[in-house]
mmCIF file of C-alpha atoms in Angstrom:
data_model
loop_
_atom_site.group_PDB
_atom_site.id
_atom_site.type_symbol
_atom_site.label_atom_id
_atom_site.label_comp_id
_atom_site.label_asym_id
_atom_site.label_seq_id
_atom_site.Cartn_x
_atom_site.Cartn_y
_atom_site.Cartn_z
ATOM 1 C CA MET A 8 -20.654 32.631 32.380
ATOM 2 C CA ALA A 9 -20.575 29.546 34.576
ATOM 3 C CA ASN A 10 -18.607 26.525 33.130
ATOM 4 C CA VAL A 11 -20.914 23.719 32.407
ATOM 5 C CA THR A 12 -18.847 21.467 30.307
ATOM 6 C CA ASP A 13 -15.399 20.981 31.156
ATOM 7 C CA LYS A 14 -14.084 19.040 34.188
ATOM 8 C CA SER A 15 -10.478 20.441 33.628
ATOM 9 C CA ILE A 16 -9.908 24.048 32.987
ATOM 10 C CA LEU A 17 -7.320 26.766 32.760
ATOM 11 C CA THR A 18 -8.319 29.361 35.457
ATOM 12 C CA ALA A 19 -8.738 32.883 34.745
ATOM 13 C CA ALA A 20 -5.572 33.614 36.753
ATOM 14 C CA GLY A 21 -3.614 31.215 34.757
ATOM 15 C CA LYS A 22 -4.700 32.817 31.664
ATOM 16 C CA ALA A 23 -3.817 36.044 32.705
ATOM 17 C CA LEU A 24 -0.304 34.880 34.147
ATOM 18 C CA LEU A 25 0.325 33.146 30.488
ATOM 19 C CA ALA A 26 -0.607 36.216 28.652
ATOM 20 C CA GLN A 27 1.593 38.313 31.065
ATOM 21 C CA LEU A 28 4.893 35.881 30.524
ATOM 22 C CA ASN A 29 4.240 35.510 26.994
ATOM 23 C CA ALA A 30 4.570 39.405 26.348
ATOM 24 C CA GLU A 31 7.405 39.570 28.684
ATOM 25 C CA GLU A 32 8.999 36.612 26.733
ATOM 26 C CA LYS A 33 9.426 34.744 30.189
ATOM 27 C CA ALA A 34 9.174 31.019 30.917
ATOM 28 C CA LEU A 35 6.165 29.641 32.922
ATOM 29 C CA VAL A 36 7.123 27.124 35.563
ATOM 30 C CA ILE A 37 4.468 24.935 37.100
ATOM 31 C CA ASP A 38 6.297 23.376 40.152
ATOM 32 C CA LYS A 39 3.686 22.016 42.224
ATOM 33 C CA MET A 40 0.413 19.712 42.229
ATOM 34 C CA ILE A 41 -2.026 20.294 44.997
ATOM 35 C CA PHE A 42 -4.472 17.669 45.982
ATOM 36 C CA ALA A 43 -7.585 18.323 48.036
ATOM 37 C CA ASN A 44 -10.943 16.521 48.878
ATOM 38 C CA VAL A 45 -13.402 19.022 48.721
ATOM 39 C CA PRO A 46 -16.872 18.338 50.247
ATOM 40 C CA ASN A 47 -19.931 18.873 48.093
ATOM 41 C CA ARG A 48 -17.766 19.674 44.963
ATOM 42 C CA PRO A 49 -19.733 20.910 42.081
ATOM 43 C CA GLU A 50 -19.178 18.816 39.052
ATOM 44 C CA TYR A 51 -17.563 21.609 36.950
ATOM 45 C CA PRO A 52 -14.792 23.893 38.099
ATOM 46 C CA GLN A 53 -15.015 27.715 37.542
ATOM 47 C CA PRO A 54 -12.433 29.868 36.159
ATOM 48 C CA ASP A 55 -12.254 32.137 39.138
ATOM 49 C CA ASP A 56 -11.831 28.900 41.480
ATOM 50 C CA VAL A 57 -9.005 29.232 43.884
ATOM 51 C CA VAL A 58 -7.099 26.812 46.017
ATOM 52 C CA PRO A 59 -9.398 25.131 48.560
ATOM 53 C CA SER A 60 -6.904 25.686 51.580
ATOM 54 C CA ASN A 61 -9.021 24.116 54.165
ATOM 55 C CA ASP A 62 -9.532 20.910 52.206
ATOM 56 C CA VAL A 63 -5.927 20.248 50.883
ATOM 57 C CA VAL A 64 -4.808 17.015 51.775
ATOM 58 C CA HIS A 65 -1.345 16.607 49.891
ATOM 59 C CA GLU A 66 1.110 18.731 47.961
ATOM 60 C CA ALA A 67 3.948 17.223 45.723
ATOM 61 C CA ALA A 68 6.408 18.613 43.467
ATOM 62 C CA VAL A 69 6.166 18.164 39.631
ATOM 63 C CA GLU A 70 8.643 15.460 38.688
ATOM 64 C CA GLN A 71 8.330 15.284 34.737
ATOM 65 C CA ARG A 72 7.258 17.797 32.146
ATOM 66 C CA GLY A 73 6.391 16.640 28.511
ATOM 67 C CA ARG A 74 5.608 18.007 25.299
ATOM 68 C CA LEU A 75 2.481 16.919 23.684
ATOM 69 C CA SER A 76 2.412 19.312 20.856
ATOM 70 C CA VAL A 77 3.025 22.881 20.103
ATOM 71 C CA ASP A 78 -0.422 23.775 22.170
ATOM 72 C CA SER A 79 -0.368 21.298 24.858
ATOM 73 C CA VAL A 80 2.174 20.313 27.632
ATOM 74 C CA ILE A 81 1.975 17.509 30.385
ATOM 75 C CA TYR A 82 3.088 17.449 34.112
ATOM 76 C CA SER A 83 3.285 14.462 36.289
ATOM 77 C CA THR A 84 4.136 13.249 39.770
ATOM 78 C CA THR A 85 4.209 10.117 41.593
ATOM 79 C CA LEU A 86 2.510 9.592 44.728
ATOM 80 C CA THR A 87 4.489 6.686 46.246
ATOM 81 C CA SER A 88 3.309 3.874 48.481
ATOM 82 C CA GLN A 89 4.912 5.722 51.549
ATOM 83 C CA GLU A 90 2.428 8.711 50.966
ATOM 84 C CA GLY A 91 -1.349 8.775 52.561
ATOM 85 C CA PRO A 92 -3.522 7.682 53.611
ATOM 86 C CA PHE A 93 -5.934 10.145 51.995
ATOM 87 C CA GLU A 94 -8.673 10.683 49.522
ATOM 88 C CA PHE A 95 -8.782 13.545 46.824
ATOM 89 C CA ASN A 96 -11.375 14.606 44.291
ATOM 90 C CA TRP A 97 -9.803 17.834 43.315
ATOM 91 C CA THR A 98 -6.056 18.399 41.611
ATOM 92 C CA GLY A 99 -4.629 21.539 40.830
ATOM 93 C CA ALA A 100 -1.436 22.557 39.077
ATOM 94 C CA TYR A 101 0.360 25.445 40.671
ATOM 95 C CA CYS A 102 3.193 28.004 39.964
ATOM 96 C CA SER A 103 4.826 29.112 43.066
ATOM 97 C CA GLU A 104 6.960 31.739 41.565
ATOM 98 C CA TYR A 105 4.159 33.762 41.032
ATOM 99 C CA GLY A 106 1.542 32.068 43.672
ATOM 100 C CA VAL A 107 -1.055 31.313 40.842
ATOM 101 C CA LEU A 108 -3.202 28.229 40.351
ATOM 102 C CA VAL A 109 -3.021 27.742 36.850
ATOM 103 C CA THR A 110 -5.216 24.429 36.135
ATOM 104 C CA ILE A 111 -8.173 22.712 37.977
ATOM 105 C CA ASP A 112 -9.393 18.896 37.534
ATOM 106 C CA HIS A 113 -12.572 17.749 39.135
ATOM 107 C CA HIS A 114 -12.387 13.929 39.318
ATOM 108 C CA ALA A 115 -13.940 10.767 40.879
ATOM 109 C CA LEU A 116 -12.821 10.514 44.625
ATOM 110 C CA THR A 117 -9.412 8.556 44.394
ATOM 111 C CA PRO A 118 -8.166 6.850 47.590
ATOM 112 C CA LYS A 119 -4.428 6.842 48.461
ATOM 113 C CA THR A 120 -3.187 4.231 50.785
ATOM 114 C CA ALA A 121 -0.035 4.127 52.569
ATOM 115 C CA ASP A 122 2.270 1.551 53.454
ATOM 116 C CA GLU A 123 1.401 -0.410 56.751
ATOM 117 C CA PRO A 124 2.873 -3.272 58.495
ATOM 118 C CA GLY A 125 2.331 -6.353 56.245
ATOM 119 C CA VAL A 126 0.205 -4.112 53.945
ATOM 120 C CA SER A 127 1.618 -2.077 50.963
ATOM 121 C CA GLY A 128 0.113 1.198 49.893
ATOM 122 C CA ASN A 129 -0.856 2.195 46.525
ATOM 123 C CA THR A 130 1.408 4.152 44.122
ATOM 124 C CA LEU A 131 -0.380 6.632 41.870
ATOM 125 C CA VAL A 132 1.023 8.688 38.948
ATOM 126 C CA ARG A 133 -1.004 11.795 38.417
ATOM 127 C CA SER A 134 -0.622 13.878 35.498
ATOM 128 C CA VAL A 135 -2.451 17.315 34.228
ATOM 129 C CA VAL A 136 -2.651 18.634 30.912
ATOM 130 C CA LEU A 137 -2.210 22.169 30.108
ATOM 131 C CA GLU A 138 -3.573 23.348 26.756
ATOM 132 C CA TYR A 139 -2.831 26.980 25.636
ATOM 133 C CA LYS A 140 -1.513 28.384 22.109
ATOM 134 C CA ASP A 141 2.187 27.974 21.960
ATOM 135 C CA ILE A 142 2.418 26.761 25.439
ATOM 136 C CA ALA A 143 5.558 24.348 24.514
ATOM 137 C CA GLU A 144 7.233 27.673 23.873
ATOM 138 C CA ILE A 145 6.021 29.776 26.750
ATOM 139 C CA THR A 146 6.821 26.944 29.289
ATOM 140 C CA ASN A 147 10.061 26.000 27.451
ATOM 141 C CA ILE A 148 9.164 22.092 27.213
ATOM 142 C CA THR A 149 11.090 20.645 24.362
ATOM 143 C CA VAL A 150 11.143 16.910 25.734
ATOM 144 C CA ASP A 151 8.361 14.671 24.361
ATOM 145 C CA ALA A 152 6.231 13.288 26.790
ATOM 146 C CA SER A 153 6.494 9.751 28.160
ATOM 147 C CA THR A 154 4.941 7.130 30.492
ATOM 148 C CA TRP A 155 7.106 6.191 33.549
ATOM 149 C CA GLN A 156 8.066 2.821 32.794
ATOM 150 C CA TYR A 157 7.912 2.697 28.929
ATOM 151 C CA ASN A 158 8.222 5.254 26.460
ATOM 152 C CA ALA A 159 5.560 4.309 23.862
ATOM 153 C CA THR A 160 6.233 7.456 21.516
ATOM 154 C CA PRO A 161 8.818 5.896 19.401
ATOM 155 C CA ARG A 162 6.901 2.749 19.003
ATOM 156 C CA MET A 163 3.656 4.544 18.067
ATOM 157 C CA LYS A 164 5.582 6.795 15.732
ATOM 158 C CA LYS A 165 7.295 3.776 13.923
ATOM 159 C CA MET A 166 3.698 2.167 13.603
ATOM 160 C CA ASP A 167 2.424 5.397 12.056
ATOM 161 C CA ASP A 168 5.589 5.680 9.738
ATOM 162 C CA ASP A 169 5.135 1.870 8.576
ATOM 163 C CA VAL A 170 1.324 2.673 7.669
ATOM 164 C CA ALA A 171 2.097 5.593 5.839
ATOM 165 C CA GLN A 172 4.927 3.702 3.733
ATOM 166 C CA SER A 173 2.476 1.097 3.296
ATOM 167 C CA ILE A 174 0.260 3.511 1.438
ATOM 168 C CA ILE A 175 3.124 4.976 -0.442
ATOM 169 C CA ASP A 176 4.131 1.542 -1.720
ATOM 170 C CA GLN A 177 0.728 0.548 -2.796
ATOM 171 C CA ASN A 178 -0.710 3.839 -4.354
ATOM 172 C CA GLY A 179 1.995 6.295 -4.499
ATOM 173 C CA LYS A 180 3.645 9.240 -2.397
ATOM 174 C CA ASP A 181 0.853 11.760 -2.902
ATOM 175 C CA TRP A 182 -2.771 11.006 -4.441
ATOM 176 C CA PHE A 183 -6.280 12.292 -4.251
ATOM 177 C CA ILE A 184 -9.607 10.618 -4.440
ATOM 178 C CA GLU A 185 -11.521 11.759 -7.579
ATOM 179 C CA ASP A 186 -12.133 15.573 -7.053
ATOM 180 C CA GLY A 187 -10.969 16.049 -3.476
ATOM 181 C CA PHE A 188 -8.957 18.929 -3.373
ATOM 182 C CA LEU A 189 -9.355 20.028 -6.834
ATOM 183 C CA VAL A 190 -8.896 23.767 -7.329
ATOM 184 C CA THR A 191 -10.862 25.857 -9.640
ATOM 185 C CA PRO A 192 -11.501 29.555 -10.150
ATOM 186 C CA GLN A 193 -14.419 31.172 -8.309
ATOM 187 C CA GLY A 194 -14.655 34.787 -8.607
ATOM 188 C CA SER A 195 -11.713 36.691 -7.114
ATOM 189 C CA ALA A 196 -10.822 33.584 -5.254
ATOM 190 C CA PHE A 197 -10.097 30.018 -5.688
ATOM 191 C CA ASN A 198 -11.945 27.198 -4.546
ATOM 192 C CA ILE A 199 -10.549 23.969 -3.153
ATOM 193 C CA LYS A 200 -13.053 21.209 -3.535
ATOM 194 C CA ALA A 201 -13.874 18.999 -0.364
ATOM 195 C CA GLY A 202 -12.824 15.468 -0.376
ATOM 196 C CA ALA A 203 -9.677 13.290 0.560
ATOM 197 C CA GLY A 204 -6.417 12.373 -0.310
ATOM 198 C CA TYR A 205 -3.070 11.419 0.812
ATOM 199 C CA VAL A 206 0.091 13.324 1.297
ATOM 200 C CA SER A 207 3.300 11.285 1.780
ATOM 201 C CA GLY A 208 0.973 8.409 2.777
ATOM 202 C CA ASN A 209 -0.861 10.726 5.462
ATOM 203 C CA ARG A 210 -4.641 10.838 4.852
ATOM 204 C CA VAL A 211 -6.044 14.573 4.798
ATOM 205 C CA THR A 212 -9.724 15.031 4.796
ATOM 206 C CA LEU A 213 -11.350 18.497 3.991
ATOM 207 C CA GLU A 214 -14.945 18.202 5.097
ATOM 208 C CA PHE A 215 -16.128 21.301 3.352
ATOM 209 C CA ASP A 216 -15.021 23.600 0.363
ATOM 210 C CA ARG A 217 -12.360 26.272 0.987
ATOM 211 C CA ASN A 218 -11.532 29.405 -0.698
ATOM 212 C CA VAL A 219 -8.165 30.844 -0.818
ATOM 213 C CA GLN A 220 -6.771 34.089 -2.492
ATOM 214 C CA VAL A 221 -3.797 34.055 -4.736
ATOM 215 C CA PRO A 222 -2.539 37.601 -4.860
ATOM 216 C CA ASN A 223 0.326 37.195 -6.863
ATOM 217 C CA LYS A 224 0.219 35.258 -10.133
ATOM 218 C CA PRO A 225 1.555 32.581 -11.378
ATOM 219 C CA SER A 226 1.705 30.884 -8.019
ATOM 220 C CA PHE A 227 1.506 27.466 -6.833
ATOM 221 C CA ILE A 228 -0.964 25.906 -4.037
ATOM 222 C CA TYR A 229 0.450 23.337 -1.723
ATOM 223 C CA VAL A 230 -0.987 20.897 0.882
ATOM 224 C CA ASP A 231 1.618 21.344 3.888
ATOM 225 C CA ALA A 232 0.870 18.372 6.452
ATOM 226 C CA HIS A 233 2.159 17.245 9.427
ATOM 227 C CA ARG A 234 1.453 14.646 12.221
ATOM 228 C CA GLU A 235 0.593 16.199 15.655
ATOM 229 C CA GLY A 236 0.114 14.433 19.179
ATOM 230 C CA THR A 237 -3.170 15.179 21.052
ATOM 231 C CA PRO A 238 -3.408 15.336 24.805
ATOM 232 C CA THR A 239 -4.770 11.822 24.870
ATOM 233 C CA GLY A 240 -1.721 10.653 22.953
ATOM 234 C CA GLU A 241 -3.683 10.230 19.680
ATOM 235 C CA GLN A 242 -1.743 11.347 16.499
ATOM 236 C CA VAL A 243 -3.892 13.042 13.944
ATOM 237 C CA THR A 244 -2.662 14.566 10.516
ATOM 238 C CA LEU A 245 -3.203 18.306 10.238
ATOM 239 C CA PHE A 246 -2.725 20.441 7.191
ATOM 240 C CA ASP A 247 -2.939 23.980 5.781
ATOM 241 C CA PHE A 248 -2.815 25.194 2.276
ATOM 242 C CA VAL A 249 0.205 27.505 1.448
ATOM 243 C CA VAL A 250 0.109 29.814 -1.887
ATOM 244 C CA THR A 251 3.799 30.703 -3.096
ATOM 245 C CA ALA A 252 5.612 31.458 -6.221
ATOM 246 C CA GLU A 253 8.579 29.180 -4.974
ATOM 247 C CA GLU A 254 8.967 25.477 -5.153
ATOM 248 C CA LYS A 255 8.455 23.775 -1.968
ATOM 249 C CA ASP A 256 9.933 20.561 -0.413
ATOM 250 C CA ASP A 257 9.232 18.571 2.679
ATOM 251 C CA TYR A 258 10.955 20.179 5.887
ATOM 252 C CA ILE A 259 11.376 20.312 9.482
ATOM 253 C CA ASP A 260 10.076 23.340 11.387
ATOM 254 C CA ALA A 261 11.404 25.173 14.474
ATOM 255 C CA ASN A 262 9.875 22.879 16.641
ATOM 256 C CA GLY A 263 11.263 19.834 14.982
ATOM 257 C CA VAL A 264 8.174 18.643 13.508
ATOM 258 C CA LYS A 265 8.364 16.834 10.064
ATOM 259 C CA HIS A 266 6.225 18.686 7.268
ATOM 260 C CA PHE A 267 5.085 16.994 3.897
ATOM 261 C CA VAL A 268 4.204 19.081 1.203
ATOM 262 C CA CYS A 269 2.126 18.253 -2.075
ATOM 263 C CA LYS A 270 1.657 20.791 -4.799
ATOM 264 C CA ILE A 271 -1.976 20.475 -5.933
ATOM 265 C CA ALA A 272 -2.311 23.231 -8.124
ATOM 266 C CA GLN A 273 -0.685 26.082 -10.056
ATOM 267 C CA VAL A 274 -2.624 29.397 -10.704
ATOM 268 C CA LEU A 275 -1.419 30.895 -14.084
ATOM 269 C CA GLY A 276 -0.984 34.571 -14.753
ATOM 270 C CA ASP A 277 -4.249 34.852 -16.568
ATOM 271 C CA GLY A 278 -6.296 33.395 -13.571
ATOM 272 C CA SER A 279 -6.536 29.905 -15.084
ATOM 273 C CA VAL A 280 -5.666 26.869 -12.981
ATOM 274 C CA SER A 281 -3.600 23.799 -14.052
ATOM 275 C CA ASP A 282 -4.395 20.989 -11.822
ATOM 276 C CA MET A 283 -1.247 19.358 -10.518
ATOM 277 C CA ARG A 284 -2.666 16.900 -8.039
ATOM 278 C CA PRO A 285 -0.971 13.456 -8.361
ATOM 279 C CA GLU A 286 -3.133 10.505 -8.978
ATOM 280 C CA GLY A 287 -2.276 7.143 -7.345
ATOM 281 C CA ASP A 288 -3.248 3.796 -8.486
ATOM 282 C CA SER A 289 -6.620 3.402 -6.423
ATOM 283 C CA ALA A 290 -7.496 7.305 -6.449
ATOM 284 C CA SER A 291 -10.861 6.425 -7.856
ATOM 285 C CA LYS A 292 -14.220 5.381 -6.529
ATOM 286 C CA LYS A 293 -14.356 2.818 -9.727
ATOM 287 C CA TYR A 294 -11.025 1.316 -9.061
ATOM 288 C CA VAL A 295 -12.450 0.506 -5.406
ATOM 289 C CA GLU A 296 -15.587 -0.947 -6.661
ATOM 290 C CA LYS A 297 -13.417 -3.105 -8.958
ATOM 291 C CA ILE A 298 -11.416 -4.333 -6.127
ATOM 292 C CA THR A 299 -14.104 -5.076 -3.956
ATOM 293 C CA GLY A 300 -15.696 -7.501 -6.384
ATOM 294 C CA LYS A 301 -15.202 -6.837 -9.954
ATOM 295 C CA LEU A 302 -11.504 -7.170 -10.589
ATOM 296 C CA GLY A 303 -11.769 -10.945 -12.052
ATOM 297 C CA ASP A 304 -14.732 -9.797 -14.158
ATOM 298 C CA GLU A 305 -13.518 -11.013 -17.616
ATOM 299 C CA MET A 306 -14.327 -9.100 -21.176
ATOM 300 C CA THR A 307 -14.080 -10.968 -24.302
ATOM 301 C CA GLY A 308 -12.219 -13.737 -21.670
ATOM 302 C CA ALA A 309 -9.668 -11.557 -20.481
ATOM 303 C CA THR A 310 -8.775 -8.410 -18.375
ATOM 304 C CA ILE A 311 -5.969 -6.125 -18.554
ATOM 305 C CA TRP A 312 -3.219 -6.304 -15.827
ATOM 306 C CA PRO A 313 -2.249 -4.265 -13.882
ATOM 307 C CA PRO A 314 -5.330 -2.303 -12.740
ATOM 308 C CA LYS A 315 -3.956 1.189 -13.450
ATOM 309 C CA GLN A 316 -5.390 0.769 -16.898
ATOM 310 C CA ASN A 317 -9.190 0.779 -17.234
ATOM 311 C CA LEU A 318 -10.692 -2.607 -16.825
ATOM 312 C CA ASP A 319 -13.285 -2.386 -19.547
ATOM 313 C CA LEU A 320 -11.037 -2.187 -22.285
ATOM 314 C CA LYS A 321 -11.873 -3.643 -25.499
ATOM 315 C CA VAL A 322 -10.582 -3.774 -29.053
ATOM 316 C CA GLY A 323 -9.983 -0.334 -30.437
ATOM 317 C CA ASP A 324 -9.065 1.076 -27.208
ATOM 318 C CA VAL A 325 -5.785 3.040 -26.654
ATOM 319 C CA LEU A 326 -3.635 1.961 -23.897
ATOM 320 C CA THR A 327 -2.769 4.831 -21.152
ATOM 321 C CA TYR A 328 -0.359 2.547 -19.237
ATOM 322 C CA ALA A 329 2.279 0.062 -20.513
ATOM 323 C CA VAL A 330 0.751 -3.444 -20.212
ATOM 324 C CA THR A 331 2.874 -6.473 -19.401
ATOM 325 C CA ALA A 332 0.171 -9.222 -18.490
ATOM 326 C CA VAL A 333 -3.489 -10.230 -18.889
ATOM 327 C CA ARG A 334 -5.785 -12.126 -16.760
ATOM 328 C CA VAL A 335 -7.612 -14.964 -18.426
ATOM 329 C CA SER A 336 -10.087 -17.065 -16.622
ATOM 330 C CA GLY A 337 -8.855 -15.942 -13.495
ATOM 331 C CA GLN A 338 -5.004 -16.677 -14.219
ATOM 332 C CA ILE A 339 -2.559 -14.153 -14.954
ATOM 333 C CA ARG A 340 -0.227 -14.579 -17.996
ATOM 334 C CA ALA A 341 2.546 -12.502 -19.330
ATOM 335 C CA THR A 342 2.391 -10.949 -22.801
ATOM 336 C CA ASP A 343 5.053 -11.825 -25.334
ATOM 337 C CA LYS A 344 6.457 -8.419 -24.483
ATOM 338 C CA GLU A 345 5.605 -4.957 -22.868
ATOM 339 C CA ILE A 346 2.873 -3.114 -24.899
ATOM 340 C CA PRO A 347 3.559 0.602 -24.481
ATOM 341 C CA PRO A 348 1.284 3.532 -23.680
ATOM 342 C CA GLY A 349 -0.399 4.985 -26.745
ATOM 343 C CA ALA A 350 -0.779 1.522 -28.469
ATOM 344 C CA THR A 351 -4.297 0.536 -29.912
ATOM 345 C CA ILE A 352 -5.484 -2.814 -29.032
ATOM 346 C CA THR A 353 -6.111 -5.004 -31.989
ATOM 347 C CA THR A 354 -6.904 -8.270 -30.548
ATOM 348 C CA ILE A 355 -7.635 -10.034 -27.309
ATOM 349 C CA ASN A 356 -6.981 -13.726 -27.357
ATOM 350 C CA SER A 357 -8.855 -15.271 -24.427
ATOM 351 C CA ASP A 358 -7.271 -18.839 -25.397
ATOM 352 C CA GLY A 359 -3.769 -17.912 -25.020
ATOM 353 C CA GLY A 360 -3.798 -14.913 -22.787
ATOM 354 C CA THR A 361 -2.435 -12.413 -25.167
ATOM 355 C CA ILE A 362 -3.401 -9.452 -26.767
ATOM 356 C CA SER A 363 -2.019 -7.448 -29.902
ATOM 357 C CA ALA A 364 -1.867 -3.770 -30.699
ATOM 358 C CA GLY A 365 -0.540 -1.464 -33.187
ATOM 359 C CA GLY A 366 1.035 1.964 -32.738
#
């Protein structure tokens, strides 16, 4: 079937070579980039295309190789101001050892000028991305991809880590919104409800309910999440579910990737489920509604602080969290002493900003 969607493809010969080298446990070495100006070039390359020998305008050695993820690597070369002049609209990544064109990229016509007396030519950095299952291992590329003048990877990772830590500081390490990731029995399997939550401050989203099998009981069900780079440099959170009778902690896998795990349920011997999802301070729609316009609402002249506690408390309610302060007429006033969980509210004094409770 003709390719009518991708302008950058892995050739059929490239796929065959990758499969062969993977089976032989040999490394693929892409050492050359080929540039061509193909007249009347179709918009999309086809898997059976070969090097357009009559239209090649330049060849260059691959100068840098980088790992974007387990399944994608990047190759780069620099066309200096001394090279040219020529134009190219076709770029291929080539393995000289086996004489195989591995990838093809159809792109806009790109001019490459050269140094002339009184005029400097342009300098271009050209890169191609190769995506294939376990390609980082097949190519034996372990170095993170970086730009030529500035490696943004550490800075971007630090920004991601700061955001995750901010979420942890505000709401807790792991938490889920309402029924997101709730595990319930469903026939011979166990249903994990669609929704969202955070694992070590990294957002995880399940678009559709998912069923998992638990062959051995009792067992725990974990969310196993990690950050992964995409070919465009974007970092995303990927996750899977792990069923095991063993306790699990965060770990670093064989590729050096940090994994964050969170226990969401225990399936007991009789097939019943114990919900073990942690609940963060803001893990409910009701809380979100409160902080977007109703947090300052008063009931009998006062609201309870901090907002972990139900904000609609009234005399007779039982505290589920310790209370150290109340909000009265928009001002927070400390209580005489911390009122422990389990205490029943007996009085709300709006004048003094205090409450009384009994055990």
